[in-house]
Coordinates of C-alpha atoms in Angstrom, one line a residue:
X1 CA -26.0 -16.6 8.1
X2 CA -23.0 -13.9 8.5
X3 CA -20.7 -14.7 11.1
X4 CA -18.1 -12.4 12.8
X5 CA -14.5 -13.8 12.7
X6 CA -11.1 -12.9 13.9
X7 CA -8.5 -13.8 11.5
X8 CA -4.7 -14.2 12.0
X9 CA -3.9 -13.2 8.0
X10 CA -30.3 0.2 -7.1
X11 CA -28.8 -2.4 -7.9
X12 CA -29.0 0.8 -6.4
X13 CA -32.8 0.0 -6.6
X14 CA -32.9 -1.3 -10.3
X15 CA -34.9 -3.6 -12.3
X16 CA -35.1 -4.5 -15.7
X17 CA -37.5 -5.7 -18.6
X18 CA -37.3 -7.7 -21.9
X19 CA -40.3 -7.7 -23.9
X20 CA -40.2 -10.5 -26.8
X21 CA -42.5 -10.6 -29.8
X22 CA -41.9 -14.5 -29.8
X23 CA -43.8 -17.8 -27.7
X24 CA -43.4 -17.5 -24.1
X25 CA -40.9 -20.4 -23.5
X26 CA -37.6 -19.8 -21.8
X27 CA -36.1 -21.1 -18.5
X28 CA -38.3 -19.7 -15.7
X29 CA -35.9 -19.7 -12.8
X30 CA -34.3 -18.0 -10.1
X31 CA -34.6 -14.3 -10.9
X32 CA -36.8 -14.8 -14.2
X33 CA -40.6 -14.5 -14.1
X34 CA -42.9 -14.8 -17.0
X35 CA -45.9 -12.9 -16.7
X36 CA -48.2 -13.5 -20.4
X37 CA -49.1 -10.2 -21.9
X38 CA -52.8 -9.2 -22.7
X39 CA -54.3 -11.1 -25.1
X40 CA -56.3 -9.6 -28.2
X41 CA -59.6 -10.8 -29.8
X42 CA -61.3 -9.5 -33.1
X43 CA -63.7 -6.6 -33.5
X44 CA -66.2 -7.3 -36.0
X45 CA -63.5 -7.0 -38.9
X46 CA -61.9 -4.2 -37.5
X47 CA -58.5 -4.3 -36.0
X48 CA -57.7 -6.5 -33.1
X49 CA -58.2 -5.2 -29.9
X50 CA -56.5 -6.1 -26.3
X51 CA -58.6 -9.3 -25.4
X52 CA -58.5 -13.3 -25.2
X53 CA -56.8 -14.4 -28.1
X54 CA -52.8 -14.5 -27.5
X55 CA -52.1 -15.9 -31.6
X56 CA -53.8 -12.8 -33.3
X57 CA -52.0 -11.3 -35.5
X58 CA -51.5 -7.4 -35.0
X59 CA -51.7 -5.3 -38.7
X60 CA -50.0 -2.6 -37.1
X61 CA -46.9 -3.5 -37.7
X62 CA -44.1 -6.2 -36.1
X63 CA -42.8 -3.7 -33.7
X64 CA -43.2 -3.3 -29.8
X65 CA -44.0 -0.2 -27.8
X66 CA -42.3 -1.1 -24.7
X67 CA -43.2 0.4 -21.4
X68 CA -44.6 -0.3 -17.8
X69 CA -48.1 -0.2 -19.3
X70 CA -49.1 -3.9 -20.9
X71 CA -52.5 -2.7 -22.0
X72 CA -50.1 -1.0 -25.5
X73 CA -50.9 -3.3 -28.5
X74 CA -47.5 -4.5 -28.7
X75 CA -48.2 -8.5 -30.0
X76 CA -46.7 -8.3 -33.5
X77 CA -48.0 -10.7 -36.5
X78 CA -48.4 -14.5 -35.5
X79 CA -46.5 -14.0 -32.3
X80 CA -47.6 -14.3 -28.8
X81 CA -46.3 -11.7 -26.4
X82 CA -44.8 -12.1 -23.1
X83 CA -43.1 -9.8 -20.4
X84 CA -39.8 -11.2 -19.1
X85 CA -38.8 -9.1 -15.6
X86 CA -35.2 -10.0 -14.3
X87 CA -32.3 -8.5 -12.2
X88 CA -28.5 -8.7 -13.3
X89 CA -26.4 -10.9 -10.8
X90 CA -26.0 -9.1 -7.5
X91 CA -22.6 -8.0 -7.1
X92 CA -20.4 -8.8 -3.9
X93 CA -18.6 -6.2 -2.2
X94 CA -16.1 -6.9 0.7
X95 CA -15.4 -3.6 2.3
X96 CA -11.9 -3.6 3.8
X97 CA -10.8 -1.1 6.1
X98 CA -7.5 -0.2 7.6
X99 CA -7.7 0.1 11.3
X100 CA -4.2 0.9 12.0
X101 CA -3.5 3.4 14.8
X102 CA -3.3 6.5 12.9
X103 CA -6.9 6.0 11.7
X104 CA -7.8 7.1 15.1
X105 CA -6.2 10.2 15.5
X106 CA -8.2 13.4 16.1
X107 CA -8.4 15.8 13.0
X108 CA -6.8 19.0 14.2
X109 CA -9.6 21.5 15.6
X110 CA -11.9 18.8 15.8
X111 CA -13.4 15.5 17.8
X112 CA -13.1 13.4 14.5
X113 CA -11.0 10.9 13.3
X114 CA -10.6 9.7 10.1
X115 CA -12.0 6.3 11.4
X116 CA -15.4 7.9 12.8
X117 CA -16.3 9.8 9.7
X118 CA -15.7 6.6 7.7
X119 CA -17.7 4.3 9.7
X120 CA -20.8 6.9 9.7
X121 CA -20.6 6.9 5.9
X122 CA -20.1 3.1 5.1
X123 CA -22.6 2.4 7.5
X124 CA -25.5 4.7 5.7
X125 CA -24.5 3.7 2.2
X126 CA -24.8 0.0 3.3
X127 CA -28.2 0.5 5.1
X128 CA -29.4 1.9 1.5
X129 CA -28.3 -0.9 -0.5
X130 CA -28.1 -3.9 1.3
X131 CA -30.8 -5.6 -0.6
X132 CA -29.1 -5.2 -4.1
X133 CA -25.2 -5.4 -2.9
X134 CA -23.8 -8.5 -0.7
X135 CA -21.8 -6.8 1.7
X136 CA -19.0 -8.2 3.3
X137 CA -16.8 -6.3 5.9
X138 CA -13.4 -6.6 7.6
X139 CA -11.3 -4.3 9.5
X140 CA -7.3 -5.3 9.5
X141 CA -3.9 -4.4 11.5
X142 CA -1.1 -5.9 12.2
X143 CA 1.2 -6.3 15.3
X144 CA 4.9 -7.5 14.7
X145 CA 6.0 -10.3 16.4
X146 CA 8.1 -13.3 15.3
X147 CA 6.0 -13.1 12.2
X148 CA 3.5 -10.4 10.6
X149 CA 0.6 -11.1 13.1
X150 CA -2.7 -10.1 10.8
X151 CA -5.8 -9.5 12.6
X152 CA -9.5 -9.2 10.6
X153 CA -12.5 -8.9 12.5
X154 CA -14.9 -9.7 9.8
X155 CA -18.4 -10.3 8.8
X156 CA -19.0 -12.8 5.5
X157 CA -20.5 -11.5 3.1
X158 CA -24.4 -11.6 2.5
X159 CA -27.8 -9.6 1.3
X160 CA -29.3 -7.6 3.9
X161 CA -26.0 -7.7 5.9
X162 CA -26.5 -4.0 7.5
X163 CA -27.5 -5.2 11.1
X164 CA -24.5 -7.8 11.3
X165 CA -22.0 -5.8 9.9
X166 CA -23.4 -2.8 11.9
X167 CA -23.2 -4.8 15.1
X168 CA -19.3 -5.4 14.5
X169 CA -18.6 -2.0 13.1
X170 CA -20.2 0.6 15.3
X171 CA -18.5 -0.4 18.6
X172 CA -15.2 -1.6 16.7
X173 CA -12.6 0.9 17.9
X174 CA -8.6 1.5 18.0
X175 CA -6.7 -2.4 19.1
X176 CA -6.4 -3.1 22.6
X177 CA -3.3 -4.6 22.1
X178 CA -1.1 -1.1 21.5
X179 CA 1.5 -2.8 19.3
X180 CA -1.2 -3.5 17.0
X181 CA -1.2 -0.5 14.5
X182 CA 0.5 -1.7 11.7
X183 CA -0.5 -2.1 8.0
X184 CA 0.0 -5.6 6.4
X185 CA -1.9 -4.3 3.3
X186 CA -1.1 -7.6 1.0
X187 CA -1.5 -9.9 3.8
X188 CA -5.0 -8.5 4.4
X189 CA -5.7 -8.3 0.7
X190 CA -4.7 -11.6 0.1
X191 CA -7.0 -13.2 3.1
X192 CA -9.9 -11.3 2.0
X193 CA -9.4 -12.3 -1.8
X194 CA -9.6 -15.9 -0.9
X195 CA -12.7 -15.6 1.2
X196 CA -14.5 -14.2 -2.3
X197 CA -13.0 -17.0 -4.0
X198 CA -14.5 -19.7 -2.0
X199 CA -17.7 -17.7 -2.1
X200 CA -20.0 -19.8 -4.3
X201 CA -22.7 -16.7 -5.2
X202 CA -22.6 -15.7 -8.8
X203 CA -22.6 -12.1 -9.5
X204 CA -19.0 -9.9 -9.9
X205 CA -17.1 -9.6 -6.6
X206 CA -15.2 -6.2 -5.7
X207 CA -12.7 -5.4 -2.8
X208 CA -13.7 -1.9 -1.3
X209 CA -9.9 -0.9 0.0
X210 CA -9.8 1.9 2.6
X211 CA -6.6 3.1 3.8
X212 CA -4.7 6.2 5.4
X213 CA -1.4 5.4 5.0
X214 CA 1.5 3.3 3.3
X215 CA 1.6 -0.3 3.4
X216 CA 3.9 -2.4 5.4
X217 CA 5.3 -5.9 6.2
X218 CA 4.9 -4.9 9.9
X219 CA 8.1 -3.4 9.8
X220 CA 7.4 0.2 9.0
X221 CA 10.3 -0.4 6.2
X222 CA 10.9 0.9 2.5
X223 CA 8.7 2.8 0.6
X224 CA 9.3 0.8 -2.6
X225 CA 8.6 -2.8 -1.5
X226 CA 5.4 -2.9 0.3
X227 CA 3.7 -0.9 -2.5
X228 CA 4.8 -3.4 -5.0
X229 CA 3.6 -6.8 -3.3
X230 CA 0.4 -4.9 -3.1
X231 CA 0.0 -3.6 -7.2
X232 CA 0.9 -7.5 -8.3
X233 CA -1.9 -9.0 -5.9
X234 CA -4.1 -6.4 -7.2
X235 CA -2.9 -7.4 -11.0
X236 CA -3.5 -10.9 -10.3
X237 CA -6.9 -10.5 -8.9
X238 CA -8.2 -8.3 -11.6
X239 CA -6.8 -10.4 -14.2
X240 CA -8.5 -13.6 -12.5
X241 CA -5.1 -15.4 -11.9
X242 CA -3.5 -16.6 -8.9
X243 CA 0.2 -16.2 -7.5
X244 CA 1.4 -18.8 -9.9
X245 CA -0.7 -17.8 -12.6
X246 CA -3.3 -20.2 -12.4
X247 CA -7.1 -19.2 -13.7
X248 CA -9.2 -17.9 -10.7
X249 CA -12.3 -15.7 -10.7
X250 CA -11.5 -12.4 -11.2
X251 CA -11.9 -9.6 -8.5
X252 CA -11.5 -5.9 -9.0
X253 CA -10.6 -3.3 -6.1
X254 CA -12.3 0.0 -5.7
X255 CA -9.5 1.9 -3.7
X256 CA -10.2 4.7 -0.9
X257 CA -7.0 6.8 0.1
X258 CA -8.7 8.9 3.5
X259 CA -6.9 11.7 5.5
X260 CA -5.6 11.6 9.3
X261 CA -3.4 13.9 10.8
X262 CA -0.1 11.3 11.1
X263 CA -0.5 9.5 8.1
X264 CA -0.5 10.4 4.3
X265 CA -0.3 7.8 1.6
X266 CA 1.2 9.3 -1.6
X267 CA -1.2 9.6 -4.3
X268 CA 1.0 7.7 -7.1
X269 CA 0.7 4.8 -4.6
X270 CA -2.4 5.1 -4.4
X271 CA -3.1 5.4 -8.1
X272 CA -1.0 2.7 -8.9
X273 CA -3.3 0.4 -6.6
X274 CA -6.7 1.7 -8.4
X275 CA -5.0 1.0 -12.0
X276 CA -4.0 -2.8 -10.9
X277 CA -7.3 -3.5 -8.9
X278 CA -9.8 -2.2 -12.5
X279 CA -6.8 -3.9 -14.8
X280 CA -5.2 -0.6 -16.3
X281 CA -1.7 0.1 -17.2
X282 CA 0.6 0.9 -13.4
X283 CA 3.8 3.3 -13.7
X284 CA 6.5 2.7 -11.8
X285 CA 6.8 3.4 -8.2
X286 CA 9.3 6.1 -7.0
X287 CA 10.4 6.3 -3.5
X288 CA 10.4 10.2 -3.8
X289 CA 8.3 12.3 -6.4
X290 CA 9.8 14.0 -9.3
X291 CA 13.0 11.5 -9.4
X292 CA 14.2 9.7 -12.3
X293 CA 13.0 6.4 -12.9
X294 CA 15.6 3.7 -11.9
X295 CA 14.5 0.1 -13.3
X296 CA 16.8 -1.7 -10.8
X297 CA 15.6 0.5 -7.8
X298 CA 13.0 -2.2 -6.5
X299 CA 15.0 -5.0 -6.7
X300 CA 18.3 -3.4 -5.3
X301 CA 16.2 -2.1 -2.3
X302 CA 13.8 -5.0 -1.4
X303 CA 15.6 -8.2 -2.3
X304 CA 16.9 -8.0 1.4
X305 CA 13.1 -7.4 2.4
X306 CA 12.0 -10.6 4.1
X307 CA 8.1 -9.8 3.3
X308 CA 9.1 -8.8 -0.3
X309 CA 11.2 -11.4 -1.0
X310 CA 8.5 -14.2 0.1
X311 CA 6.2 -12.3 -2.4
X312 CA 8.4 -12.2 -5.0
X313 CA 9.5 -15.8 -4.7
X314 CA 6.0 -17.0 -4.6
X315 CA 5.0 -15.1 -7.6
X316 CA 5.1 -16.3 -11.3
X317 CA 7.8 -18.0 -11.0
X318 CA 10.2 -15.1 -11.4
X319 CA 13.9 -14.8 -11.5
X320 CA 15.7 -13.0 -8.8
X321 CA 18.0 -10.7 -11.2
X322 CA 18.2 -7.0 -11.2
X323 CA 15.4 -5.1 -12.7
X324 CA 13.1 -7.5 -11.8
X325 CA 10.0 -6.8 -9.4
X326 CA 6.6 -8.3 -8.0
X327 CA 4.4 -6.3 -10.0
X328 CA 4.5 -5.5 -13.6
X329 CA 4.6 -1.9 -14.8
X330 CA 4.9 0.6 -17.9
X331 CA 8.1 1.7 -18.2
X332 CA 6.8 5.4 -19.5
X333 CA 5.3 7.1 -16.7
X334 CA 2.6 8.9 -18.6
X335 CA 1.4 5.7 -19.8
X336 CA -0.2 5.2 -16.7
X337 CA -3.8 4.5 -16.2
X338 CA -6.4 6.9 -14.8
X339 CA -8.8 4.6 -12.7
X340 CA -10.7 6.6 -10.2
X341 CA -9.1 6.9 -6.9
X342 CA -11.2 8.3 -4.3
X343 CA -9.9 10.7 -1.4
X344 CA -12.7 11.8 0.3
X345 CA -12.2 14.7 3.4
X346 CA -13.2 13.1 6.7
X347 CA -14.3 16.8 7.9
X348 CA -17.1 16.8 5.1
X349 CA -19.1 14.1 6.4
X350 CA -21.7 14.3 3.2
X351 CA -19.2 14.6 0.6
X352 CA -17.7 11.2 2.0
X353 CA -20.7 9.6 2.2
X354 CA -21.3 10.9 -1.5
X355 CA -17.8 9.3 -2.6
X356 CA -18.8 6.0 -1.2
X357 CA -22.0 6.1 -2.8
X358 CA -20.5 6.8 -6.4
X359 CA -17.9 4.4 -5.9
X360 CA -20.5 1.6 -5.6
X361 CA -22.7 2.2 -8.3
X362 CA -19.5 1.3 -10.6
X363 CA -20.3 -2.1 -9.7
X364 CA -23.8 -2.5 -11.5
X365 CA -22.5 -4.4 -14.7
X366 CA -23.6 -2.8 -17.7
X367 CA -23.5 -6.4 -19.4
X368 CA -26.7 -8.2 -19.5
X369 CA -27.0 -11.9 -20.4
X370 CA -30.3 -13.1 -22.1
X371 CA -29.0 -17.1 -22.6
X372 CA -30.8 -18.0 -19.4
X373 CA -34.2 -17.7 -20.9
X374 CA -33.4 -19.0 -24.8
X375 CA -32.9 -15.8 -26.3
X376 CA -30.5 -15.8 -29.2
X377 CA -30.0 -12.6 -31.4
X378 CA -29.4 -13.1 -35.1
X379 CA -26.2 -10.7 -35.4
X380 CA -25.9 -10.8 -39.5
X381 CA -28.8 -8.7 -39.1
X382 CA -27.9 -5.2 -41.1
X383 CA -30.9 -3.6 -39.6
X384 CA -30.6 -4.8 -36.0
X385 CA -29.7 -1.1 -35.0
X386 CA -32.8 0.3 -36.8
X387 CA -35.2 -2.7 -35.3
X388 CA -34.0 -3.2 -31.9
X389 CA -34.1 -0.5 -28.9
X390 CA -32.6 -0.3 -25.4
X391 CA -33.9 1.9 -23.3
X392 CA -32.2 3.3 -20.1
X393 CA -34.3 5.4 -17.5
X394 CA -36.9 5.8 -20.0
X395 CA -34.8 7.1 -22.6
X396 CA -33.6 5.2 -26.1
X397 CA -30.1 4.9 -26.2
X398 CA -27.9 4.6 -29.6
X399 CA -26.9 1.5 -31.4
X400 CA -23.1 2.4 -30.6
X401 CA -20.5 0.1 -29.3
X402 CA -18.8 3.0 -28.4
X403 CA -21.3 5.0 -26.5
X404 CA -24.5 3.4 -26.4
X405 CA -25.8 -0.4 -26.8
X406 CA -24.3 -3.2 -28.8
X407 CA -24.5 -6.8 -28.9
X408 CA -21.1 -8.4 -27.1
X409 CA -22.6 -12.1 -28.1
X410 CA -25.8 -13.8 -29.8
X411 CA -27.0 -13.5 -26.2
X412 CA -25.8 -10.4 -24.8
X413 CA -26.1 -7.3 -24.8
X414 CA -23.5 -4.3 -23.5
X415 CA -23.8 -0.7 -22.5
X416 CA -20.8 1.7 -22.8
X417 CA -20.3 5.2 -22.9
X418 CA -23.0 7.6 -21.8
X419 CA -25.6 5.1 -21.7
X420 CA -23.8 2.8 -18.8
X421 CA -23.0 5.7 -16.9
X422 CA -26.7 6.7 -17.0
X423 CA -27.6 2.9 -15.9
X424 CA -25.0 3.5 -13.2
X425 CA -26.4 6.6 -11.9
X426 CA -26.6 6.3 -8.2
X427 CA -28.7 9.2 -7.3
X428 CA -31.8 7.7 -9.3
X429 CA -33.9 4.3 -9.1
X430 CA -32.5 3.0 -12.6
X431 CA -34.6 0.8 -15.0
X432 CA -33.3 -0.8 -18.1
X433 CA -35.7 -2.4 -20.8
X434 CA -35.4 -4.3 -24.2
X435 CA -37.0 -3.8 -27.4
X436 CA -35.8 -6.3 -29.7
X437 CA -38.6 -7.6 -32.4
X438 CA -39.5 -10.9 -33.1
X439 CA -37.7 -11.4 -36.3
X440 CA -34.2 -10.6 -35.3
X441 CA -34.3 -14.0 -33.2
X442 CA -32.8 -17.2 -33.9
X443 CA -34.6 -20.2 -32.7
X444 CA -33.1 -22.3 -30.1

């Protein structure tokens, strides 16, 4: 059951099908079901017809006609046919929203706030996807005290979690304490990351992070230091390590920068967060756009900042010398990555909602592991691309590791390029099927 907590610190409607022309063994558990296909009978010496003999040969060839019509003659020579339907592992998405004071300022000429517009869009998409995505939710703010006091009302991730999240999120407004208006982003992200690491559910894990302003350490301080700590944390999460470099489950981060009247997070900072969260190279952070890159600027300006210094000390055993930073950056700004950065206009509710929907389409995995059902493909077959087919949304995709399907391993199919994009299409109910002839499988 989801729980509400206060901290001080399709999938979009998808279906997959695999038709194998081999004996119907396999491990039938979890989301996997096995349904025997229609057997065949003799027809007075003529070609076999769909009937009662599951082992009758098919003289029409050893391929498959893959489709939803189980009446099609799909059983190849000497094989028993079966249809295996399963869903990919369900992803977990924790939506973490900035609840600092600027999110509640009214947009010019309207009665709309960034907070209100975002809430409508988030809840609408959650309602659509709650049965295929494990959603969690938290809203963070900070208050300057002896230490940075972080508040994060939260709902734990779960399937069909819309009602629990809506119960917390819908009435949630500006923090009651007027001092709770800071944006301690690295502290909030670290807390959510630890919550996701303790979550034992299978499937990929993501943070959808939404903010309108620059991060801080509850001090409204230097423009370089807090972003550097956020970049470092997101890089560790996407790489699957903790601050000490020890292996942990990877967590990717999707980044939204929403506009509010009195706050404006810089696009290069958002791009750095997005690249770090996606595991892509990050361009150097600059205090002001257009200024020359100074490799000593971060250390010189941040070494005296308590929040930055604490994060630096905890990170990977770094030595405190000039030229060092917590995050890792490419020396040439032109080599920075181009991960998506979502910047919805809160004045356009429909467009804001669509950007949230499009971002969440990317959490659908384009890799399909078939190992649990005892399937192992013979990768030495040079005719694999001619014999086997993968069909996405009713259309065959090419055997092409750059822009189609390929075998990641003997037990995993991966989609790339347009094939992956089609599978992740957020506007339609997508389907995928695998048409692999019997003789390309290795017995297991």
